[in-house]
Short mmCIF file of C-alpha atoms in Angstrom, two decimals:
data_model
loop_
_atom_site.label_atom_id
_atom_site.label_comp_id
_atom_site.label_asym_id
_atom_site.label_seq_id
_atom_site.Cartn_x
_atom_site.Cartn_y
_atom_site.Cartn_z
CA LYS A 992 42.05 106.20 135.73
CA ALA A 993 40.39 108.63 133.35
CA GLY A 994 39.44 107.26 129.96
CA VAL A 995 40.16 108.61 126.53
CA THR A 996 38.72 112.06 126.05
CA GLN A 997 37.88 113.77 122.79
CA THR A 998 36.98 117.37 122.13
CA PRO A 999 34.77 118.75 120.87
CA ARG A 1000 31.99 116.17 120.98
CA TYR A 1001 30.01 117.81 118.19
CA LEU A 1002 30.98 120.08 115.33
CA ILE A 1003 29.14 121.62 112.44
CA LYS A 1004 31.25 123.01 109.62
CA THR A 1005 30.73 124.28 106.11
CA ARG A 1006 32.22 122.78 102.97
CA GLY A 1007 35.67 124.15 102.29
CA GLN A 1008 36.46 124.91 105.92
CA GLN A 1009 39.02 123.08 107.98
CA VAL A 1010 38.65 121.42 111.36
CA THR A 1011 40.89 120.21 114.18
CA LEU A 1012 39.87 117.44 116.55
CA SER A 1013 41.65 116.65 119.78
CA CYS A 1014 42.26 113.41 121.66
CA SER A 1015 43.76 112.88 125.11
CA PRO A 1016 44.78 109.27 125.72
CA ILE A 1017 44.62 107.30 128.94
CA SER A 1018 47.47 108.30 131.22
CA GLY A 1019 50.55 106.25 130.40
CA HIS A 1020 49.36 105.27 126.93
CA ARG A 1021 51.73 106.34 124.20
CA SER A 1022 49.96 105.10 121.07
CA VAL A 1023 46.96 106.87 119.57
CA SER A 1024 44.97 105.61 116.59
CA TRP A 1025 42.24 107.48 114.74
CA TYR A 1026 39.22 106.01 112.96
CA GLN A 1027 36.38 107.35 110.87
CA GLN A 1028 32.97 105.76 111.32
CA THR A 1029 30.21 106.20 108.74
CA PRO A 1030 27.04 104.17 108.08
CA GLY A 1031 28.21 103.31 104.57
CA GLN A 1032 31.89 102.49 105.12
CA GLY A 1033 31.88 101.37 108.73
CA LEU A 1034 35.02 101.85 110.78
CA GLN A 1035 38.04 102.90 108.77
CA PHE A 1036 41.55 103.46 110.06
CA LEU A 1037 43.04 106.91 109.54
CA PHE A 1038 46.46 106.83 111.22
CA GLU A 1039 48.43 105.81 114.28
CA TYR A 1040 50.97 107.77 116.27
CA PHE A 1041 53.53 106.69 118.79
CA SER A 1042 56.08 108.96 120.46
CA GLU A 1043 55.17 111.83 118.14
CA THR A 1044 55.80 109.70 115.02
CA GLN A 1045 53.21 108.52 112.55
CA ARG A 1046 53.76 104.80 112.18
CA ASN A 1047 50.84 103.90 109.96
CA LYS A 1048 48.39 105.66 107.70
CA GLY A 1049 45.14 104.49 106.18
CA ASN A 1050 43.84 105.09 102.70
CA PHE A 1051 42.62 108.65 103.07
CA PRO A 1052 43.46 111.72 101.00
CA GLY A 1053 46.13 114.14 102.10
CA ARG A 1054 43.47 116.49 103.45
CA PHE A 1055 43.47 114.29 106.52
CA SER A 1056 46.49 114.80 108.73
CA GLY A 1057 47.43 114.38 112.33
CA ARG A 1058 50.10 114.88 114.90
CA GLN A 1059 51.03 113.81 118.37
CA PHE A 1060 52.56 115.88 121.11
CA SER A 1061 55.19 114.95 123.66
CA ASN A 1062 52.48 114.31 126.28
CA SER A 1063 50.88 111.79 123.87
CA ARG A 1064 47.87 113.99 123.18
CA SER A 1065 46.94 113.89 119.52
CA GLU A 1066 45.14 116.06 117.05
CA MET A 1067 43.76 115.36 113.63
CA ASN A 1068 43.06 117.98 111.03
CA VAL A 1069 40.84 117.86 107.99
CA SER A 1070 41.29 120.64 105.47
CA THR A 1071 38.94 121.69 102.69
CA LEU A 1072 36.01 119.81 104.15
CA GLU A 1073 33.66 117.88 101.87
CA LEU A 1074 30.14 116.69 102.56
CA GLY A 1075 31.43 113.12 102.63
CA ASP A 1076 33.65 113.92 105.61
CA SER A 1077 30.58 113.95 107.83
CA ALA A 1078 31.23 111.13 110.25
CA LEU A 1079 31.97 110.09 113.79
CA TYR A 1080 35.72 110.39 114.38
CA LEU A 1081 37.02 108.08 117.06
CA CYS A 1082 40.38 107.99 118.67
CA ALA A 1083 41.77 105.08 120.62
CA SER A 1084 44.78 104.75 122.86
CA SER A 1085 46.93 101.81 123.84
CA LEU A 1086 50.09 101.37 125.85
CA VAL A 1087 52.57 101.03 123.01
CA GLY A 1088 50.49 99.99 120.01
CA GLY A 1089 51.38 96.71 118.40
CA VAL A 1090 48.74 94.17 119.38
CA ASP A 1091 47.78 95.95 122.60
CA GLU A 1092 44.08 96.38 123.18
CA GLN A 1093 42.82 99.82 122.20
CA TYR A 1094 40.51 101.92 124.35
CA PHE A 1095 38.21 104.30 122.57
CA GLY A 1096 36.98 107.76 123.34
CA PRO A 1097 33.37 108.88 122.87
CA GLY A 1098 34.10 110.35 119.46
CA THR A 1099 33.60 113.67 117.74
CA ARG A 1100 30.52 113.91 115.57
CA LEU A 1101 31.40 116.11 112.56
CA THR A 1102 28.66 117.37 110.31
CA VAL A 1103 29.64 119.16 107.09
CA THR A 1104 26.93 121.28 105.45
CA GLY B 819 45.39 91.63 103.72
CA ASN B 820 43.41 91.30 106.91
CA SER B 821 39.62 91.10 106.91
CA VAL B 822 36.76 90.33 109.28
CA THR B 823 33.33 89.05 108.33
CA GLN B 824 30.39 89.27 110.72
CA MET B 825 26.86 88.07 110.39
CA GLU B 826 24.50 90.78 109.28
CA GLY B 827 21.93 92.23 111.60
CA PRO B 828 19.76 93.29 113.05
CA VAL B 829 19.47 90.34 115.36
CA THR B 830 16.24 90.59 117.35
CA LEU B 831 15.85 88.52 120.51
CA SER B 832 13.62 88.28 123.51
CA GLU B 833 15.04 88.86 126.96
CA GLU B 834 16.77 85.77 128.42
CA ALA B 835 17.34 84.27 124.95
CA PHE B 836 20.70 82.88 123.83
CA LEU B 837 22.79 85.14 121.63
CA THR B 838 25.36 84.09 119.03
CA ILE B 839 27.10 86.48 116.65
CA ASN B 840 29.32 84.80 114.09
CA CYS B 841 32.70 86.24 113.21
CA THR B 842 35.30 84.82 110.85
CA TYR B 843 38.58 86.35 109.84
CA THR B 844 41.43 86.30 107.36
CA ALA B 845 44.80 87.45 108.59
CA THR B 846 48.50 87.32 107.88
CA GLY B 847 50.35 85.85 110.81
CA TYR B 848 48.72 85.30 114.17
CA PRO B 849 46.16 87.95 115.03
CA SER B 850 44.82 89.08 118.35
CA LEU B 851 41.02 89.10 118.30
CA PHE B 852 38.57 91.45 119.97
CA TRP B 853 34.91 92.12 120.44
CA TYR B 854 33.82 95.72 120.93
CA VAL B 855 30.36 97.03 121.76
CA GLN B 856 28.90 100.40 120.83
CA TYR B 857 25.85 101.83 122.55
CA PRO B 858 23.88 104.60 120.82
CA GLY B 859 25.72 107.90 120.80
CA GLU B 860 28.87 106.46 122.34
CA GLY B 861 32.31 105.25 121.35
CA LEU B 862 33.42 101.64 121.30
CA GLN B 863 33.92 99.68 124.50
CA LEU B 864 36.25 96.72 124.61
CA LEU B 865 34.13 93.73 125.56
CA LEU B 866 36.66 90.89 125.46
CA LYS B 867 39.81 89.72 123.74
CA ALA B 868 41.85 86.62 122.91
CA THR B 869 45.47 86.65 121.85
CA LYS B 870 46.18 83.06 120.82
CA ALA B 871 44.50 79.93 119.53
CA ASP B 872 42.06 78.25 121.96
CA ASP B 873 42.03 81.28 124.27
CA LYS B 874 38.60 82.09 125.61
CA GLY B 875 37.79 85.72 126.30
CA SER B 876 34.95 86.48 128.68
CA ASN B 877 33.33 89.51 130.26
CA LYS B 878 29.86 90.43 131.59
CA GLY B 879 28.46 87.03 130.63
CA PHE B 880 29.79 87.21 127.06
CA GLU B 881 32.29 84.65 125.79
CA ALA B 882 34.24 84.02 122.61
CA THR B 883 36.83 81.36 121.77
CA TYR B 884 39.70 81.88 119.34
CA ARG B 885 39.43 79.01 116.85
CA LYS B 886 42.44 78.93 114.58
CA GLU B 887 41.29 75.87 112.63
CA THR B 888 38.06 77.56 111.58
CA THR B 889 39.43 81.14 111.73
CA SER B 890 36.48 82.12 113.88
CA PHE B 891 35.75 84.10 117.04
CA HIS B 892 32.01 83.81 117.62
CA LEU B 893 30.45 85.84 120.42
CA GLU B 894 27.94 84.15 122.75
CA LYS B 895 25.84 85.05 125.74
CA GLY B 896 23.56 82.65 127.51
CA SER B 897 20.81 85.01 128.62
CA VAL B 898 20.55 88.49 127.14
CA GLN B 899 19.03 91.53 128.77
CA VAL B 900 17.40 94.61 127.25
CA SER B 901 20.54 96.50 128.26
CA ASP B 902 22.59 94.33 125.85
CA SER B 903 20.92 96.08 122.91
CA ALA B 904 23.82 97.62 121.00
CA VAL B 905 26.05 97.18 117.95
CA TYR B 906 28.78 94.57 118.33
CA PHE B 907 32.02 94.68 116.35
CA CYS B 908 34.50 91.89 115.84
CA ALA B 909 38.05 93.10 115.19
CA LEU B 910 41.58 91.86 114.75
CA ILE B 911 45.09 93.22 114.84
CA THR B 912 48.42 91.66 113.87
CA THR B 913 51.99 92.45 114.79
CA ASP B 914 52.51 94.19 111.47
CA SER B 915 49.29 96.23 111.68
CA TRP B 916 50.97 99.15 113.44
CA GLY B 917 47.95 100.21 115.44
CA LYS B 918 45.36 99.45 112.76
CA LEU B 919 42.41 97.47 114.05
CA GLN B 920 40.54 95.72 111.25
CA PHE B 921 36.82 95.74 112.03
CA GLY B 922 33.86 93.76 110.81
CA ALA B 923 30.78 95.64 109.63
CA GLY B 924 29.10 95.37 113.02
CA THR B 925 25.98 93.49 114.09
CA GLN B 926 23.08 95.32 115.64
CA VAL B 927 21.40 93.41 118.45
CA VAL B 928 17.93 94.36 119.65
CA VAL B 929 16.62 92.71 122.81
CA THR B 930 12.93 93.10 123.57
CA PRO B 931 11.30 92.65 126.98
#
């Protein structure tokens, strides 16, 4: 079974721009969670989607948004990028969420200049 | 709220040494507990899990036992290899977390030949 895939793997953007990151979960998994990883803050939860519905959201500004499609693929969008948004963005999929184990993709490394 | 505390790294060991990484947690309800490993430039890999008290998770020579009385989930390996050099994350999730894994800060392990 193919693992979680994320595209693109690397991105360089300028302050003020917006960016869209994509995540394809493991086949059959319907829950997708997103995390931001930085050296200073560690791993922080952004949001979780299940069946196209956001079920949980972390403590991030409204510039961070996401969605999930009917095939369970998910995207996250960051508008009006700031230097502090530079991070590794990880998505993880699980069967139905809850306390299921989550399987992570390789991440998208976003650099904001 | 939920929280996870891990011992700080880096932990530097010689090959074939015994490894212990301490992890304690605070959680509402009865969490499921996980250890993830992250190699340089990669996403997180699920190493092992335990879903109830006294469960022992094991994989690739690593073990951890869910201790409810001490709220701990320490990771151990009897004989480390250079290839075990990575960052290890302890994490928990509860039934009301809605897809949000709570991570510890991570412990870097460096194994020298």
